[in-house]
Coordinates of N, CA, C and O in Angstrom, one line a residue:
X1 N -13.1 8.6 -27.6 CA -11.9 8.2 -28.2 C -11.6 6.7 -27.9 O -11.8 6.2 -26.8
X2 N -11.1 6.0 -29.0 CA -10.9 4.5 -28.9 C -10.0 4.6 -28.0 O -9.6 5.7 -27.9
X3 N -9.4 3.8 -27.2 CA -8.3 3.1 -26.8 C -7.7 2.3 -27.6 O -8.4 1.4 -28.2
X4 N -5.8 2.3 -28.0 CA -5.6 2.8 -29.3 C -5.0 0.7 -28.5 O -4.9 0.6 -27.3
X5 N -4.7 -0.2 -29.3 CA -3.5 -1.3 -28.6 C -2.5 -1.0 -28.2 O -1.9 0.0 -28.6
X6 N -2.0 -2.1 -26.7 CA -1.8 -1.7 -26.1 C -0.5 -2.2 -26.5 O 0.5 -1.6 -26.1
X7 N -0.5 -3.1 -27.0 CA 0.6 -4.1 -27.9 C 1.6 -3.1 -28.4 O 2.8 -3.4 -28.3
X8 N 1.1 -1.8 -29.0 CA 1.6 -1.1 -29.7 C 2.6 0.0 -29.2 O 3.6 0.5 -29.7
X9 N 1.9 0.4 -27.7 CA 2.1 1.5 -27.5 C 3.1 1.1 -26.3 O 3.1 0.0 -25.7
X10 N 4.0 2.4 -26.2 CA 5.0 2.5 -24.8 C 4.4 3.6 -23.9 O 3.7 4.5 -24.4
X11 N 4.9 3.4 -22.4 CA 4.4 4.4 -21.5 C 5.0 6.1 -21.9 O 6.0 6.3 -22.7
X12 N 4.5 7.0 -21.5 CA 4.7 8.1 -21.9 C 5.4 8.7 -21.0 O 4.7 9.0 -20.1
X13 N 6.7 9.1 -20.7 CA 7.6 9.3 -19.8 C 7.7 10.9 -19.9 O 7.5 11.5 -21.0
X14 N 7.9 11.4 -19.2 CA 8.0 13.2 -19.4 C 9.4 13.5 -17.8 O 9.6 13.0 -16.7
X15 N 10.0 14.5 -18.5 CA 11.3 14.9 -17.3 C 10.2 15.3 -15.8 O 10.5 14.7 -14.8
X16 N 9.0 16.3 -15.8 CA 8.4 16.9 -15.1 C 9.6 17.8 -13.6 O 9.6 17.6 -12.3
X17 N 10.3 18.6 -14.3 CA 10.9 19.1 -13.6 C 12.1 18.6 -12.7 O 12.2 18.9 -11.5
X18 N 13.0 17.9 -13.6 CA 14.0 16.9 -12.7 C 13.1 15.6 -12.3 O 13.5 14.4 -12.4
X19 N 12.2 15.9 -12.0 CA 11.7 13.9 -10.8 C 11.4 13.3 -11.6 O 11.7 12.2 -11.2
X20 N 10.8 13.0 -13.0 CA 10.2 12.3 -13.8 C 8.5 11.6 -13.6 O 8.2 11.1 -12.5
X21 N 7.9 11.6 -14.3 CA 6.6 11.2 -14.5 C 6.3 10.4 -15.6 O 6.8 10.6 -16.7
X22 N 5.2 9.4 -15.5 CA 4.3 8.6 -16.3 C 3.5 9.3 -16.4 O 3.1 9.8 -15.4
X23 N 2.7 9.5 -17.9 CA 1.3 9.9 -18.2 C 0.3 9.2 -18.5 O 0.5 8.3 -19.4
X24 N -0.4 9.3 -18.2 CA -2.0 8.2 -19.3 C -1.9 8.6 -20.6 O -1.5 9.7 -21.0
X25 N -2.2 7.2 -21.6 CA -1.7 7.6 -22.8 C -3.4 7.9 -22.8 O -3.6 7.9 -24.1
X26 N -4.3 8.1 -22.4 CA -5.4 8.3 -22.6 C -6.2 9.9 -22.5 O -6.9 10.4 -23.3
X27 N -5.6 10.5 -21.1 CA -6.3 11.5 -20.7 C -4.5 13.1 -20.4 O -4.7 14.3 -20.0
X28 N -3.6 12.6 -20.6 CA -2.1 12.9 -19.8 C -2.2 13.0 -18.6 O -1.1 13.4 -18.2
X29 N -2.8 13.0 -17.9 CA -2.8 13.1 -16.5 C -1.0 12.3 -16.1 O -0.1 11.8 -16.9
X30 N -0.9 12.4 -15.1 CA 0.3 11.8 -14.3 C -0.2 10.9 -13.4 O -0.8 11.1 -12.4
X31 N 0.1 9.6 -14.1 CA -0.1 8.3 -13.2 C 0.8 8.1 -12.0 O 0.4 7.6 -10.9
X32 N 2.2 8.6 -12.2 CA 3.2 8.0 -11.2 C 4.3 9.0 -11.7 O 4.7 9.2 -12.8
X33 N 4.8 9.6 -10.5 CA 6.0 10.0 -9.9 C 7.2 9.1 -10.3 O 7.3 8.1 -9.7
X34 N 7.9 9.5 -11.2 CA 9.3 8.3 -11.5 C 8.9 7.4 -12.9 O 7.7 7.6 -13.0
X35 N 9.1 6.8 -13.7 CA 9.7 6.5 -15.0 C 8.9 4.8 -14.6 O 9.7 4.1 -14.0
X36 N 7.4 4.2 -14.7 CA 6.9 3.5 -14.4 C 6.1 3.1 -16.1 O 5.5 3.8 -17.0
X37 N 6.5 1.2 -16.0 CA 5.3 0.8 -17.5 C 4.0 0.8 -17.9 O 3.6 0.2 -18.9
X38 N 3.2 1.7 -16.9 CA 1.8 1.8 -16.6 C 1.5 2.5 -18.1 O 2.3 3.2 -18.6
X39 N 0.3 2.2 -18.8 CA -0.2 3.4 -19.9 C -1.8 4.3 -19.7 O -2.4 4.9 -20.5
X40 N -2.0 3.9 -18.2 CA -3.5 4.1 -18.6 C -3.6 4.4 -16.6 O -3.4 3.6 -15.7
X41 N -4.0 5.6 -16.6 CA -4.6 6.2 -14.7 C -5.5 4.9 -14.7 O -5.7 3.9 -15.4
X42 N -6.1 5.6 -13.3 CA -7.1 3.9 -13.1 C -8.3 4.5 -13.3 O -9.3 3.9 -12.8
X43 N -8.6 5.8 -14.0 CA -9.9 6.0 -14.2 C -10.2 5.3 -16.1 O -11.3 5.2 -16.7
X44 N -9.1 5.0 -16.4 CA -9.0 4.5 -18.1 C -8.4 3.5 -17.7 O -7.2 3.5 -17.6
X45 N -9.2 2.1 -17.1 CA -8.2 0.9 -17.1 C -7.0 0.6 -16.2 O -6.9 -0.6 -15.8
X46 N -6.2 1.6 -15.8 CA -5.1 1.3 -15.5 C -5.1 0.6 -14.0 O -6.1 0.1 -13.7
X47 N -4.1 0.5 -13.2 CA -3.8 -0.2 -12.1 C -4.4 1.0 -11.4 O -4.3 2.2 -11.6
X48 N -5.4 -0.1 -10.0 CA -5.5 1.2 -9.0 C -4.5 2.0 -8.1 O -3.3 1.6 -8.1
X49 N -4.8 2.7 -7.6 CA -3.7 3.5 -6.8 C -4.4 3.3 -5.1 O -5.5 3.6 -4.7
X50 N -3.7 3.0 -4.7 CA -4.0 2.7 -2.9 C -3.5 3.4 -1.7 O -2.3 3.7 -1.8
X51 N -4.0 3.7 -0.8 CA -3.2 4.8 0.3 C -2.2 4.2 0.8 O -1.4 5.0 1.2
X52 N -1.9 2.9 0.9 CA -1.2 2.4 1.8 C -0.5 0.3 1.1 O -1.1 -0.7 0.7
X53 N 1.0 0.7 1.3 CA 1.4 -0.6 0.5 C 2.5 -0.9 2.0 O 3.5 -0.3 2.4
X54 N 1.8 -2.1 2.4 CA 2.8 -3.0 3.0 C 3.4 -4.4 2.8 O 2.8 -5.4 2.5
X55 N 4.8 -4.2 3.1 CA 6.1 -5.2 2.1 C 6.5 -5.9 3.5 O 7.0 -5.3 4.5
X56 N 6.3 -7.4 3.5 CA 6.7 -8.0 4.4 C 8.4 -8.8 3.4 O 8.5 -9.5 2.4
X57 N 9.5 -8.0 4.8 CA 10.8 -8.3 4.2 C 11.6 -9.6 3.8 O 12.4 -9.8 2.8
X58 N 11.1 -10.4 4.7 CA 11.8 -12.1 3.9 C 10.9 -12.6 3.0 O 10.9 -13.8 2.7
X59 N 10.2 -11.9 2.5 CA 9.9 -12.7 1.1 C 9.2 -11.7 -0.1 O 8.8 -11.8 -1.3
X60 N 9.4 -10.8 0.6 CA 9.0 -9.5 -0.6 C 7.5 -9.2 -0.8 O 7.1 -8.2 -1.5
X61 N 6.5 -10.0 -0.1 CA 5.5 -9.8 -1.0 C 4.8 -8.6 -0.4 O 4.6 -8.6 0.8
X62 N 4.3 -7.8 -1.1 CA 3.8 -6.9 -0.8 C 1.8 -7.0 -1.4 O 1.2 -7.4 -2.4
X63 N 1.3 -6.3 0.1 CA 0.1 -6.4 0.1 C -0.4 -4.5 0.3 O 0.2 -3.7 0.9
X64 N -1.6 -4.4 -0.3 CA -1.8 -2.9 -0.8 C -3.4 -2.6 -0.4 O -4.2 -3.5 -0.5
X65 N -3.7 -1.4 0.2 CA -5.4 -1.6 0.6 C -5.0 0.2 0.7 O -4.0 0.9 0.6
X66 N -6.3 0.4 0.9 CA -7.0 2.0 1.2 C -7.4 2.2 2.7 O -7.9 3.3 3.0
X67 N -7.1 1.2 3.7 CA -7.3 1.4 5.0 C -6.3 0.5 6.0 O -6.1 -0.8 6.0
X68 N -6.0 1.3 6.6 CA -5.1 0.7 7.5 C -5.1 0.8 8.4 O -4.6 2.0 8.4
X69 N -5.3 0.4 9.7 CA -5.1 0.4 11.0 C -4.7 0.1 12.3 O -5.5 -0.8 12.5
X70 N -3.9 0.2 13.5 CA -3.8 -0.8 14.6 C -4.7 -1.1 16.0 O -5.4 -0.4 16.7
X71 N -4.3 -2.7 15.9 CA -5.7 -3.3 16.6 C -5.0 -3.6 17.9 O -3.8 -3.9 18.1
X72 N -5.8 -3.4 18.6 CA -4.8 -3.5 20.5 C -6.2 -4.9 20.7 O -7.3 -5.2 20.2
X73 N -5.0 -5.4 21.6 CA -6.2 -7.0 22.0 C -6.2 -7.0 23.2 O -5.3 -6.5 23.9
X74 N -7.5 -7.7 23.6 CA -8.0 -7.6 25.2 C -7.3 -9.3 25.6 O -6.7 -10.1 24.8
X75 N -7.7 -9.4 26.9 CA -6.6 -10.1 27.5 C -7.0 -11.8 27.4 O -6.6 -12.6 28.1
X76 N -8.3 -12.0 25.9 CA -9.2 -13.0 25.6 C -9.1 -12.8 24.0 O -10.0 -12.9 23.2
X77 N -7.6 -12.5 23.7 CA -7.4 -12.0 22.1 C -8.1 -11.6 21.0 O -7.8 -11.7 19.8
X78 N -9.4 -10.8 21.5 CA -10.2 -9.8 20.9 C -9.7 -8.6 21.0 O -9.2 -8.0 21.9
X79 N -9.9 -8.3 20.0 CA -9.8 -6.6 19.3 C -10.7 -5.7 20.3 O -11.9 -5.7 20.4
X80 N -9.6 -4.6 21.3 CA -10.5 -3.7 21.8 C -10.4 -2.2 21.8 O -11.0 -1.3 22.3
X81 N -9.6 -2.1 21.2 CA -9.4 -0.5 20.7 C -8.8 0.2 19.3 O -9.9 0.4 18.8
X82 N -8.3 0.4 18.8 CA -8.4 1.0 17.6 C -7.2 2.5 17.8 O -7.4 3.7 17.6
X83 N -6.1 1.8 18.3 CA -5.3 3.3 18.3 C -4.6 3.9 17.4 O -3.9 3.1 16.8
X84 N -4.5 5.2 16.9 CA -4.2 5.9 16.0 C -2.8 5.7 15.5 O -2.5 5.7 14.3
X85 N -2.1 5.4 16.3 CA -0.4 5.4 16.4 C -0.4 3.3 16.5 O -1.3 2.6 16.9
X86 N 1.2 3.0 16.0 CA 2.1 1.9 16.4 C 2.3 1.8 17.6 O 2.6 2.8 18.2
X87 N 2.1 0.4 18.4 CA 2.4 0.0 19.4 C 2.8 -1.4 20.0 O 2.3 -2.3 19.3
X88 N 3.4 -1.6 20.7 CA 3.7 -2.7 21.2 C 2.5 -3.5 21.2 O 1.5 -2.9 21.4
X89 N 2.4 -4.7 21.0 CA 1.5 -5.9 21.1 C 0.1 -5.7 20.3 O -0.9 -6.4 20.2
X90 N 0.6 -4.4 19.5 CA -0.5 -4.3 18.5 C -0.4 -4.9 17.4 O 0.6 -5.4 17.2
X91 N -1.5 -5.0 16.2 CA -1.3 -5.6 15.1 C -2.2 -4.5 14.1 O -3.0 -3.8 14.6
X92 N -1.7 -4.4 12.2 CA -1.9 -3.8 12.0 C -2.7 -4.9 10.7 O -2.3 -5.9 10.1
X93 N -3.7 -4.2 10.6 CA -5.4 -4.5 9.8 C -5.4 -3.9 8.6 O -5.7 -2.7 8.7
X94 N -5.1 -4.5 7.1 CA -5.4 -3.8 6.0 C -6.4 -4.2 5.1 O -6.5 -5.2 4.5
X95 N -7.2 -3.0 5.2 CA -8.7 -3.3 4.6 C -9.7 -4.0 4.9 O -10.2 -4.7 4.0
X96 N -10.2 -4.0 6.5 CA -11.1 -4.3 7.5 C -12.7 -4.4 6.4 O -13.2 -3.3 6.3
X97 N -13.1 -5.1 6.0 CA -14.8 -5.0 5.9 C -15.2 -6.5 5.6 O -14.9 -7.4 4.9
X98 N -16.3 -5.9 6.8 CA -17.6 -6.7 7.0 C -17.0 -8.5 8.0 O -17.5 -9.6 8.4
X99 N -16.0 -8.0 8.0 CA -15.2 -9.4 8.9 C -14.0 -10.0 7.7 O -13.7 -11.2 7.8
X100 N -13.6 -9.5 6.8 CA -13.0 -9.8 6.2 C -11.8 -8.9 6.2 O -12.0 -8.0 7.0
X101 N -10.6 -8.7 5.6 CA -9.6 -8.3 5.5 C -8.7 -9.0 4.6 O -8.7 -10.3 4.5
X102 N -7.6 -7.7 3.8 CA -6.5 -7.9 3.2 C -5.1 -8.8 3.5 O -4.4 -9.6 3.0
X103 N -5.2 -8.0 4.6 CA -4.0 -8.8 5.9 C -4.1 -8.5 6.8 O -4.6 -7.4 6.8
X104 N -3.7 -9.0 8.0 CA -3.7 -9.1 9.5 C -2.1 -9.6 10.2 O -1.8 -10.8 10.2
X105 N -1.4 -8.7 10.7 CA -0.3 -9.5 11.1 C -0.4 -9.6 12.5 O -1.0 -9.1 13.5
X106 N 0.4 -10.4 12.4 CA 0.6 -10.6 14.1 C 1.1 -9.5 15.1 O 1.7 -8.6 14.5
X107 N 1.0 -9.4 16.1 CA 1.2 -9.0 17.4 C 2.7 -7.8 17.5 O 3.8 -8.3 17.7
X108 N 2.8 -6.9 17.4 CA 4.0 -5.9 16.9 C 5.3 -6.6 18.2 O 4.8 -6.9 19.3
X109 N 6.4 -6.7 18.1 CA 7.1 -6.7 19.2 C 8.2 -6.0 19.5 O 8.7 -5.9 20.6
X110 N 8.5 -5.3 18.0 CA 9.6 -4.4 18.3 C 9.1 -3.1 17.3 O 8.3 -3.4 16.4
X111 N 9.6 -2.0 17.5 CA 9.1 -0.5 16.2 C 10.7 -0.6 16.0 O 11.4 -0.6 16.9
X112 N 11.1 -0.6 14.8 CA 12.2 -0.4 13.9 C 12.4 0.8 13.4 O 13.6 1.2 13.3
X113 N 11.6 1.4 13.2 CA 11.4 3.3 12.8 C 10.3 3.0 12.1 O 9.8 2.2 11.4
X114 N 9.7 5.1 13.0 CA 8.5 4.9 13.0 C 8.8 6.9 12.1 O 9.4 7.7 12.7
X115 N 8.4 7.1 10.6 CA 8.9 8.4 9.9 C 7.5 9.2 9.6 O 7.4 10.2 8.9
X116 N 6.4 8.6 10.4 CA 4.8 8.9 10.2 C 4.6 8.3 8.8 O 3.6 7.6 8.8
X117 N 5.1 8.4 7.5 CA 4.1 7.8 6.3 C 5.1 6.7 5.7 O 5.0 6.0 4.7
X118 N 6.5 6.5 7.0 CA 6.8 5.4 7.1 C 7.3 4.5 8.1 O 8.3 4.8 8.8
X119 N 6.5 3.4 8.3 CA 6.9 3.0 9.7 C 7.5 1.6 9.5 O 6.8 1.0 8.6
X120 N 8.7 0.7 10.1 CA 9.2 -0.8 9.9 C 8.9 -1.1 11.1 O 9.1 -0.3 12.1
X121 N 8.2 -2.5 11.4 CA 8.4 -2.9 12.4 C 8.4 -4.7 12.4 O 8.4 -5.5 11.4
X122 N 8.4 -5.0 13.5 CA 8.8 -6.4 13.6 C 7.8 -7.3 14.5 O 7.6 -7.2 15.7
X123 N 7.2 -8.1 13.8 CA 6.0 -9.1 14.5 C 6.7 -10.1 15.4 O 7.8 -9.9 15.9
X124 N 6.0 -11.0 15.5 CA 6.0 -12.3 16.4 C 6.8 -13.5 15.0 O 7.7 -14.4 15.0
X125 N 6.1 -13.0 13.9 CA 6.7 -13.8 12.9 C 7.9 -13.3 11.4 O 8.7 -14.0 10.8
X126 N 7.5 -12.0 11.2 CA 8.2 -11.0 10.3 C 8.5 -10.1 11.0 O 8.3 -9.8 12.2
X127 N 9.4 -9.1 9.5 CA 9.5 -8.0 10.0 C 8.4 -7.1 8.6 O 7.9 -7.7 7.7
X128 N 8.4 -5.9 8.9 CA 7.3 -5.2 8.0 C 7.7 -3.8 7.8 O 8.1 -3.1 8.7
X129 N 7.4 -3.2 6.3 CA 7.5 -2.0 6.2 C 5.8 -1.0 5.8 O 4.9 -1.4 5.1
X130 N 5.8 -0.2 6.2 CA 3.8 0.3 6.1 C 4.7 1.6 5.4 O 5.8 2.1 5.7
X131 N 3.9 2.0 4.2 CA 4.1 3.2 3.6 C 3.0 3.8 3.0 O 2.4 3.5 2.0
X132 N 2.5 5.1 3.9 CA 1.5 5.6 3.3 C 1.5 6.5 2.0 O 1.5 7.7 2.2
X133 N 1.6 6.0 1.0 CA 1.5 6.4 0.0 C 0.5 7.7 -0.5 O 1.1 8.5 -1.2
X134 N -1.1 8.0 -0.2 CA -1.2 9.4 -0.6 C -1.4 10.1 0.9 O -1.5 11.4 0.9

């Protein structure tokens, strides 16, 4: 089946039980929970979907990856442990490979609330929100 222009077409909105949903105008699947301009899942084109979207608050911009992690530093500001949970003077790592990464923030100094798939907290230089999304 062609993929029809896109020029032409509007997203496909459905009630889905009170909450609302977007469909692929391709396959119907449900791209997104809630009334979104997307037309196409990310297996037909569409935008990827990521586990995890963090929004740094004075300036909005939001950075998005499939791994996320906190880095504890040794007392020669190398990375030496890898702990599961938020912590003081930790920093948190999105999308670690090969020595590269998404973002890296600075040093945690305060936990603002921590809701498990949402946590705010406050660097050395921002403040930050982590939302694990699936």
């Amino acid at each position: 089946m062609k993929k029809q222009n896109k020029k032409y077409l509007k997203p496909i909105h459905k009630y889905n039980g009170g909450l609302g949903a977007t469909l692929c105008n391709e396959c119907n699947r449900i791209i997104s929970i809630g009334f979104v301009d997307e037309l196409y899942c990310q297996e037909h084109g569409g935008k990827p979907v990521y586990n995890y979207r963090l929004t740094r608050e004075n300036d909005g911009k939001v950075m998005e990856g499939n791994i996320a992690y906190w880095v504890e530093w040794d007392e020669n500001s190398r990375g030496k442990d890898k702990p599961e949970q938020i912590g003081i003077g930790y920093s948190l790592i999105l999308d670690p490979i090969f020595g590269n990464y998404t973002w890296l923030t600075t040093q945690v100094t305060e936990i603002l609330e921590d809701q498990g798939t949402l946590i705010r907290f406050k660097t050395k230089n921002s403040i930050y929100e982590l939302i694990k999304v699936k």
